[in-house]
Each structure stands twice: as structure tokens, then as C-alpha cells.
XYZ file of C-alpha atoms in Angstrom:
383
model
C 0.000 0.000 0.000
C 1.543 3.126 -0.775
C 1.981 5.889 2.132
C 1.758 9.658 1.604
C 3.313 12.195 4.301
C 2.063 16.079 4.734
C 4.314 18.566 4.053
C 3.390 20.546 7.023
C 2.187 19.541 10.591
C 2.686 15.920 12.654
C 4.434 12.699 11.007
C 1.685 10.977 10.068
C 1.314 8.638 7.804
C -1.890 8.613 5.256
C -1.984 5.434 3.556
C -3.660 5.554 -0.101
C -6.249 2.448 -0.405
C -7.577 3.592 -3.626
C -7.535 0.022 -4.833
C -7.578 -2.074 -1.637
C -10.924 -3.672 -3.114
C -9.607 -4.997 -6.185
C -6.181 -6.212 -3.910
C -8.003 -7.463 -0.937
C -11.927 -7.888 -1.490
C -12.363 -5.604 1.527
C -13.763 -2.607 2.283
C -12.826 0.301 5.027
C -15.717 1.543 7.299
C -15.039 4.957 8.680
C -17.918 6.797 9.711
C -17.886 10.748 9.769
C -14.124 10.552 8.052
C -12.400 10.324 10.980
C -9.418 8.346 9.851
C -10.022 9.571 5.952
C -8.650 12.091 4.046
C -11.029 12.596 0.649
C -8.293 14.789 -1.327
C -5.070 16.555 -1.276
C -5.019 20.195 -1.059
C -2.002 22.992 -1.399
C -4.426 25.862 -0.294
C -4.835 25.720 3.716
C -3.245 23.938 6.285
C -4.799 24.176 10.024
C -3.743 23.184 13.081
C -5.895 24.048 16.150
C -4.341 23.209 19.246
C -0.758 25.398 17.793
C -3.425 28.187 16.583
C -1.751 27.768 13.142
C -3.943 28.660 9.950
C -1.900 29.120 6.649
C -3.569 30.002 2.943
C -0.884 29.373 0.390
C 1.688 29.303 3.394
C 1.119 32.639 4.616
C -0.459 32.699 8.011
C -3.505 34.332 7.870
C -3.108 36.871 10.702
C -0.363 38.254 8.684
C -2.693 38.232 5.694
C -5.379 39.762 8.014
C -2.809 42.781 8.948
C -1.383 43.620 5.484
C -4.084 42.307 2.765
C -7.915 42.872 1.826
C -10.187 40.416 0.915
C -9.023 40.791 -3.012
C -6.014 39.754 -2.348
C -6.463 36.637 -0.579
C -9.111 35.524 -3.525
C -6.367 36.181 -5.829
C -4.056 34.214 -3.544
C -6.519 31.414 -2.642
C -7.449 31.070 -6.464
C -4.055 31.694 -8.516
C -1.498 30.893 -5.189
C 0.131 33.945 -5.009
C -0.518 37.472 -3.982
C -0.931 40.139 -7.182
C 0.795 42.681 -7.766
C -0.525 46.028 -7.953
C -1.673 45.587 -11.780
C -2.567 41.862 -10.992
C -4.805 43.255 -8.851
C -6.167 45.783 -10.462
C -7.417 42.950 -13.586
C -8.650 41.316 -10.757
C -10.695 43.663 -9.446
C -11.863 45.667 -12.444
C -12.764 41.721 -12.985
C -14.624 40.995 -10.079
C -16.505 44.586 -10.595
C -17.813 43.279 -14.243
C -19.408 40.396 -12.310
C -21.429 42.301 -9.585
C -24.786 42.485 -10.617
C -26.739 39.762 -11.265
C -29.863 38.898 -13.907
C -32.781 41.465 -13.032
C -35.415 38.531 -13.202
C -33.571 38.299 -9.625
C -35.580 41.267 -8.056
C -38.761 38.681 -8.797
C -37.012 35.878 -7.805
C -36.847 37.176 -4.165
C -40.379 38.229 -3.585
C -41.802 35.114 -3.675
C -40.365 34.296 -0.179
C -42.681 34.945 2.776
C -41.463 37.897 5.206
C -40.251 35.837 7.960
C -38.128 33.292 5.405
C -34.482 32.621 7.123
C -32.064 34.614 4.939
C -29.581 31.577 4.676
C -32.778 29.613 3.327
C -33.547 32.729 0.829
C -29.468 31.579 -0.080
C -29.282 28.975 -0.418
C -32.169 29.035 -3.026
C -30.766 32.235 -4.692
C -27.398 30.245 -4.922
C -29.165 27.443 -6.466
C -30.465 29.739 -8.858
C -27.795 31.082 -10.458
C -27.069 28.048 -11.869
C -30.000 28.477 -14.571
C -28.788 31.574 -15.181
C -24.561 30.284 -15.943
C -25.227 27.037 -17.501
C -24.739 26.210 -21.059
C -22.074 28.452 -21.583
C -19.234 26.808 -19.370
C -17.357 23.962 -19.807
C -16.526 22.655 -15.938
C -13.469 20.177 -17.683
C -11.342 23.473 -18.528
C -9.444 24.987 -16.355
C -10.056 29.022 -17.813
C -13.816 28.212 -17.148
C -13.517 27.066 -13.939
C -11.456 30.248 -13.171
C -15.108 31.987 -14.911
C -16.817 30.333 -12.315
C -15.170 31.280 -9.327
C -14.843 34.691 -10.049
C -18.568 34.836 -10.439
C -19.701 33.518 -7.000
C -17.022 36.029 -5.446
C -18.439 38.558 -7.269
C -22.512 37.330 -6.888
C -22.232 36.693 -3.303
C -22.044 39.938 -1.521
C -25.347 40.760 -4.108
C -27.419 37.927 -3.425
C -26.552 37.827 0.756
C -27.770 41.585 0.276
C -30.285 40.571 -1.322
C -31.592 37.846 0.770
C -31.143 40.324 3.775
C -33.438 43.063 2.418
C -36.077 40.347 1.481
C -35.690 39.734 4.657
C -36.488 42.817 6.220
C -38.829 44.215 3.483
C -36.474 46.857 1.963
C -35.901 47.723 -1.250
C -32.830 45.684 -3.292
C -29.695 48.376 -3.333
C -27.416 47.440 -6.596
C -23.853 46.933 -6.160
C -21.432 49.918 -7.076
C -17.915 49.898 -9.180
C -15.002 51.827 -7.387
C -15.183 51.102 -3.830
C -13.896 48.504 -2.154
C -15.465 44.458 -1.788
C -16.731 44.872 1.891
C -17.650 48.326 1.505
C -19.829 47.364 -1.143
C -21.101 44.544 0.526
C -22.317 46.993 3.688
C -23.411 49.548 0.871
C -26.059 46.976 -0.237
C -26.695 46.003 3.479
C -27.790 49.239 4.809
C -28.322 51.899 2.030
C -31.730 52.570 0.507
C -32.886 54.045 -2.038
C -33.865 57.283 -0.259
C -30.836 57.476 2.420
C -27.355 56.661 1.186
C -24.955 54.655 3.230
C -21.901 55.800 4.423
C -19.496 52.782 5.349
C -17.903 53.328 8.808
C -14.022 52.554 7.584
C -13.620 50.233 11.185
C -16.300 47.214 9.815
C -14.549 46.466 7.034
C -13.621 43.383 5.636
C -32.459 28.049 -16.551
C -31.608 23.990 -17.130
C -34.347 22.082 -15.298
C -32.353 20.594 -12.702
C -30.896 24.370 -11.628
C -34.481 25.034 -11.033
C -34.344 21.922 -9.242
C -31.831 23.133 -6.804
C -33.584 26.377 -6.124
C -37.136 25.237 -5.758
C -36.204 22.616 -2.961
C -33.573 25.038 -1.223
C -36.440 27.078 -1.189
C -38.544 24.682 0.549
C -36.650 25.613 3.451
C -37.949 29.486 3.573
C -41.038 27.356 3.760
C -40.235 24.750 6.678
C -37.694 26.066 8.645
C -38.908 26.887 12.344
C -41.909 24.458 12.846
C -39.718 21.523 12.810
C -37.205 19.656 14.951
C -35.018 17.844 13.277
C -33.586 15.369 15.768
C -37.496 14.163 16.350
C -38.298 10.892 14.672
C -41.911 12.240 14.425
C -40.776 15.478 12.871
C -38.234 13.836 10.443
C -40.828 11.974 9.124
C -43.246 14.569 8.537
C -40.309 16.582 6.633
C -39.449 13.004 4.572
C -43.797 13.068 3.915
C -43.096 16.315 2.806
C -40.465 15.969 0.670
C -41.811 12.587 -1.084
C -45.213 14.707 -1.478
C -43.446 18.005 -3.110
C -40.975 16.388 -5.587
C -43.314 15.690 -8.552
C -45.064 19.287 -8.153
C -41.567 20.934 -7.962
C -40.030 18.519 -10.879
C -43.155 19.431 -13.169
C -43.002 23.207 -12.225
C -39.369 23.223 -13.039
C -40.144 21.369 -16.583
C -42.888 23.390 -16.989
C -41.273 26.811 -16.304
C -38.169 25.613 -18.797
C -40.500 25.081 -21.741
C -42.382 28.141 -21.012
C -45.649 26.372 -20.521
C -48.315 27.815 -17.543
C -47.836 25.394 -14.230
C -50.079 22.458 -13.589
C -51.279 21.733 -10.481
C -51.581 18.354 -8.861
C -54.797 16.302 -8.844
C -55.971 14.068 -5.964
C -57.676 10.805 -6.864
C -54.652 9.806 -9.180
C -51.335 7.729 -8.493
C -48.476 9.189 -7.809
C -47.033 8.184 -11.037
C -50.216 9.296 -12.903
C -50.254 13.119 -11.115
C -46.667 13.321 -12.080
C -47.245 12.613 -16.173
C -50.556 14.925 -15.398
C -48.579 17.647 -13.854
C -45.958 17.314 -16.797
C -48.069 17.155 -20.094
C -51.360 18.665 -19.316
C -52.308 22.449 -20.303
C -55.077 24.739 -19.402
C -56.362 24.456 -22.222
C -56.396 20.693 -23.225
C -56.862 17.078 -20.956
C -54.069 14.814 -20.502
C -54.937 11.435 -20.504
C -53.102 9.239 -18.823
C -51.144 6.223 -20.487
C -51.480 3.183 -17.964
C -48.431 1.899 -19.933
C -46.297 5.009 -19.293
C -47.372 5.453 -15.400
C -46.672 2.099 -14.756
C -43.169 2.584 -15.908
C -42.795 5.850 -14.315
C -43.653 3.565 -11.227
C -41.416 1.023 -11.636
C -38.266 3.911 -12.447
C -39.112 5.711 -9.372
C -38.832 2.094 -7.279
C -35.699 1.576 -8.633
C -34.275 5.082 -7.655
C -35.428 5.180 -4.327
C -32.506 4.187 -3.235
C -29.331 4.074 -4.542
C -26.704 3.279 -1.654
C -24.151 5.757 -0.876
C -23.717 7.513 -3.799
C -22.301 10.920 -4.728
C -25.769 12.452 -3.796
C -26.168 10.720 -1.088
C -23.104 11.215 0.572
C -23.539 15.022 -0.011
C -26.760 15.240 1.180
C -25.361 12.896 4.604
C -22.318 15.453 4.680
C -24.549 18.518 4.623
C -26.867 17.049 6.987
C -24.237 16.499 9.792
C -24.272 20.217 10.529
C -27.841 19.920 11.124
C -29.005 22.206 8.683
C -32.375 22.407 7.215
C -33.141 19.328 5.581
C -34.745 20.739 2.653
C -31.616 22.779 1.966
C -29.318 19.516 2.274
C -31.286 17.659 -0.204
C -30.900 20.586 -2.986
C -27.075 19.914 -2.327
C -27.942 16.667 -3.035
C -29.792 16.995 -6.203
C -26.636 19.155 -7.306
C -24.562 16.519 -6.849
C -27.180 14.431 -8.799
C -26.987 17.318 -11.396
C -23.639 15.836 -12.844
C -22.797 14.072 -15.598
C -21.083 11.797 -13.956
C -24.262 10.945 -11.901
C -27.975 11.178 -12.482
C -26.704 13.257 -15.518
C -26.080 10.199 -17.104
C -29.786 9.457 -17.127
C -29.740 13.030 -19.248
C -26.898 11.973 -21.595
C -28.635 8.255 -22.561
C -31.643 10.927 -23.545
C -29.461 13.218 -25.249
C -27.862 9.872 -26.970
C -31.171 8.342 -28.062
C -31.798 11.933 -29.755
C -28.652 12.011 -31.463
C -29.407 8.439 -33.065
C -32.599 9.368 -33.898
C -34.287 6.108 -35.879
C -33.785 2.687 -35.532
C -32.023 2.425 -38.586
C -28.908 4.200 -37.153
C -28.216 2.262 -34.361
C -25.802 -0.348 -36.028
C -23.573 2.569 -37.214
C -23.921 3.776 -34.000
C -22.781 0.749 -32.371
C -19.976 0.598 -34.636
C -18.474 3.622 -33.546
C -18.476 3.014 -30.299
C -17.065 -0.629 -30.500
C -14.586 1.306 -32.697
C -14.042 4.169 -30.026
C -15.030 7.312 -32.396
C -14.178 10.365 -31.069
C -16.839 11.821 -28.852
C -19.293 8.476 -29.573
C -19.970 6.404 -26.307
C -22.789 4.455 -25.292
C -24.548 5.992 -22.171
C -26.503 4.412 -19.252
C -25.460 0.723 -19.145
C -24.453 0.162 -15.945
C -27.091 1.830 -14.367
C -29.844 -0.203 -12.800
């Protein structure tokens, strides 16, 4: 088995069991990662009981004393410090990215006036992943980069945001030329009749992204009447959640083709008030195919479990810090997003499409057998 050491901190010894399954038929069980390390890393190194907290090697006290926030995102995200036109890109960067889509302003008024702001973020978060989604390519590293500098530059807006929903005030917009935290406090506290001046001492639309943000959202909805470490209560929020699904999955279908929402139906199956939800219109019946609701039955036995899988796992991480549940399962059905998870389901659609008539599928099993560029054959291996 190989053995790894830190760089930094105690002798210890971190031994890599990446393939101690196919070597030994055996398994580790490690609940909570308390013996596991899930990656390498080059960016921070803590170590409590010394009071020791480096970014990039620097301790951050010093960084505390002699940077701003820019510079440590520039640090943190490139691993050094910029110079003074390095930072200045950077910036003038970061600026370009402040505001967000103005649909926003709509977004947060659906939210009732008591909604927990980190519930109104976690939704809003969720969100802007309908807004960046087609146009990034999460395998290169220069998009990736696009990425990052967007949430630095989005957060501060949408926190403000979520705050004034919060409190019933107006939405202040971000301003170029003054500094990250200053504009962060602008957008806190100013309002459209009283401007805000910052006190220098406090300084510092794909389906499944609708996904994201409609159960985050859920949260704003059940936050307080719940607790979570009652059996009773857990299973009125895992009702809930079962219930809710189909509705929110047909809402976010229907909102992405632009058609008016459906509402659900009682009297039907669950299967059959799903396809309802989905295909029916205001103006014209859906009738229900007993074929096709029986196998949206049997697909959603099959998937109502699926072991500890990427989803699950993040869902299970989120949840140990006892946040809202509704709010852990959106990280959840991010992770399930991926196309290297339930996006697979997506890519045997987008594959079926792409071979279009019966005819074409010996060609198409040609190519893959002959391992044509950019031809594979999605979903097997999937129950």
C-alpha cells in the first residue's frame, strides 16, 4: 500500500487504499471521516491546538494585517498574492461580475417575510445556476477560473439581497469603485432614499438548476416548525419531501418550456399526477397512459434508493451540521446534477436523440465498439 506524508504539521502517515478492493476484497468503514482524508489540497493547512492557519503558506493573521479580501481571492485562487496591476485585472474583474440577472428582483419576492435569509441563499445560490449554464465547460481549467470569479463577485449581491427580502427593503445594486466589503455593507444598509456611508472600522435556466432552487427554497417554507432530531418530525419533513418532488419537478419542466404550471390532482397515483402535472395544459386534458405510469412507477422504485452515492453522501455530509433538511437535499440533487451521476440518465436521452431512428443504431454501435471520437454508449451500468 503506498503511504503519503504532509508537508506541514505531525508525522503521520496517510496510507492511499484507492484500490484495496480490487487487492483485498475488503472494504474500510469509517464513519464521519475520521481516519479519511477525501483529497489533497495545497491551499490551507490548520492546526488548532498550535493556533496555526496558513492560505498558500502565509499565516492568515499576517494576511489579516497587510491584505484585503481581493487579495487573498487572488491568492486562494491563482497561489500567489498580485501585484498592484494583478490586482487591479482582478478587481476591475470581479466589478464586471457584480450584478446579477434582473429577473432576480422577482425571484426574491416570492419568499414569505419571515423566510431565514440563509434559506432565501441557499435558493438564490441554487439559482444562479439556470442563469450560468450552457455556456461553461466545468473540464477546462479558464472556465472554472469563470466560475469562481462569479460567486465572489454574486455573493455579496445575493446575501444583500436575501437580507433586504428579509427585512422588506428595497434591493440596493452593487457599485464599481469602492472597495469588496464596503460594497457589501453599501447593499446592506443603504436605501434608495438614504445613502450609506461605510464606517471605515467594519470592514472586511436547465431544469435541474431550477431543481436546486425550488427545494432550497422549501426551506424558507419549513424552517422553524420543525425539529429535526425528532423521529416524528423527520418523518413529517421526509412526507413532505416525497409529497413536493413531482409538483416541484413538473413546475421546473414546466417553467423551462415556457408552458403555464399544472397543479396536482388528488384521486390519481403518484405516477399518474406526475405525467398529469408534466403534459397537461389549461387548455387541453391529458390522458393518462397506464403503460407510461406504470413505468414511471417502476423507475421511481428503482431510484429510491441508490446506496451511498455521490448524492447521497452530499446530502449525509450537509446534513451532519444539522441544517435544514430541505436545503441539504438541494445539495444533493446538485450533486445528482452531474454528468457523472444522475446526468447520465440526461446523456442516454441526449444519446437516443442524437441516433434518432432505428435504422442508425448499427452505425452507431460501430463507432463506439470502434471508439469514435466523442461516440460512447450511455446508461449501461445503471440499474
Amino acid at each position: 500500500i503506498p503511504v503519503y506524508r504532509g508537508t506541514l504539521g505531525e508525522d503521520i502517515n496517510f496510507l492511499d487504499i484507492r484500490d484495496l478492493y480490487a487487492k483485498t476484497n475488503s472494504f474500510t468503514y469509517d464513519p464521519g471521516f475520521t481516519c479519511t482524508a477525501s483529497c489533497t489540497s495545497g491551499i490551507t493547512y490548520v492546526d488548532g491546538p498550535k493556533g496555526q492557519c496558513l492560505y498558500r503558506g502565509y499565516p492568515v493573521a499576517e494576511l489579516c494585517a497587510k491584505c484585503d479580501f481581493m487579495e487573498v481571492a487572488h491568492l486562494l485562487l491563482n497561489g500567489e498574492l498580485p501585484g498592484k496591476k494583478e490586482k487591479k485585472e482582478f478587481v476591475d474583474r470581479i466589478e464586471s461580475e457584480y450584478l446579477v440577472h434582473e429577473r432576480f428582483r422577482d425571484f426574491f419576492k416570492v419568499f414569505r417575510m419571515n423566510a431565514h435569509p440563509m434559506a432565501i441563499m441557499v435558493a438564490a445560490t441554487g439559482s444562479l445556476s439556470a442563469y450560468y449554464h450552457d455556456n461553461l465547460d466545468w473540464s477546462r481549467p479558464d472556465d472554472r477560473v469563470v466560475a469562481a470569479m462569479r460567486l465572489i463577485a454574486k455573493m455579496p449581491t445575493l446575501a444583500a439581497m436575501a437580507y433586504k427580502s428579509h427585512i422588506g427593503e428595497p434591493v440596493v445594486y452593487p457599485r464599481a469603485g469602492i472597495k469588496y466589503a464596503e460594497n457589501f455593507l453599501h447593499m446592506m444598509h443603504a436605501t434608495p432614499t438614504k445613502a450609506y456611508k461605510v464606517n471605515p472600522s467594519t470592514l472586511g435556466a436547465h431544469p435541474m438548476a431550477i431543481m436546486v432552487a425550488a427545494t432550497g427554497s422549501l426551506s424558507a417554507y419549513y424552517h422553524d416548525n420543525l425539529d429535526w432530531s425528532k423521529p416524528d418530525d423527520r418523518e413529517i419533513c421526509a412526507v413532505r419531501l416525497i409529497a413536493k418532488m413531482p409538483t416541484l419537478a413538473a413546475m421546473a419542466y414546466k417553467g423551462h418550456i415556457g408552458e403555464p404550471v399544472v397543479y396536482p390532482r388528488a384521486g390519481m397515483t403518484y405516477a399518474e399526477n406526475f405525467l398529469h402535472m408534466m403534459h397537461a395544459t389549461p387548455t387541453k386534458a391529458y390522458k393518462v397512459n397506464p403503460i407510461h405510469a406504470r413505468a414511471i412507477d417502476k423507475f421511481l422504485i428503482l431510484h429510491a434508493d441508490h446506496e451511498q452515492n455521490a448524492s447521497t453522501s452530499t446530502v449525509r455530509i450537509a446534513g451532519s451540521s444539522q441544517a435544514n433538511p430541505f436545503a441539504c437535499i438541494a445539495a444533493g440533487i446538485a450533486s445528482l446534477w452531474g454528468p457523472a451521476h444522475g446526468g447520465a440518465n440526461e446523456a442516454v436521452i441526449k444519446m437516443l436523440n442524437e441516433i434518432g431512428s432505428v435504422e442508425n443504431i448499427p452505425k452507431f454501435i460501430d463507432d463506439v465498439k470502434n471508439k469514435r471520437s466523442g461516440i460512447r454508449l450511455m446508461g449501461f451500468g445503471h440499474r
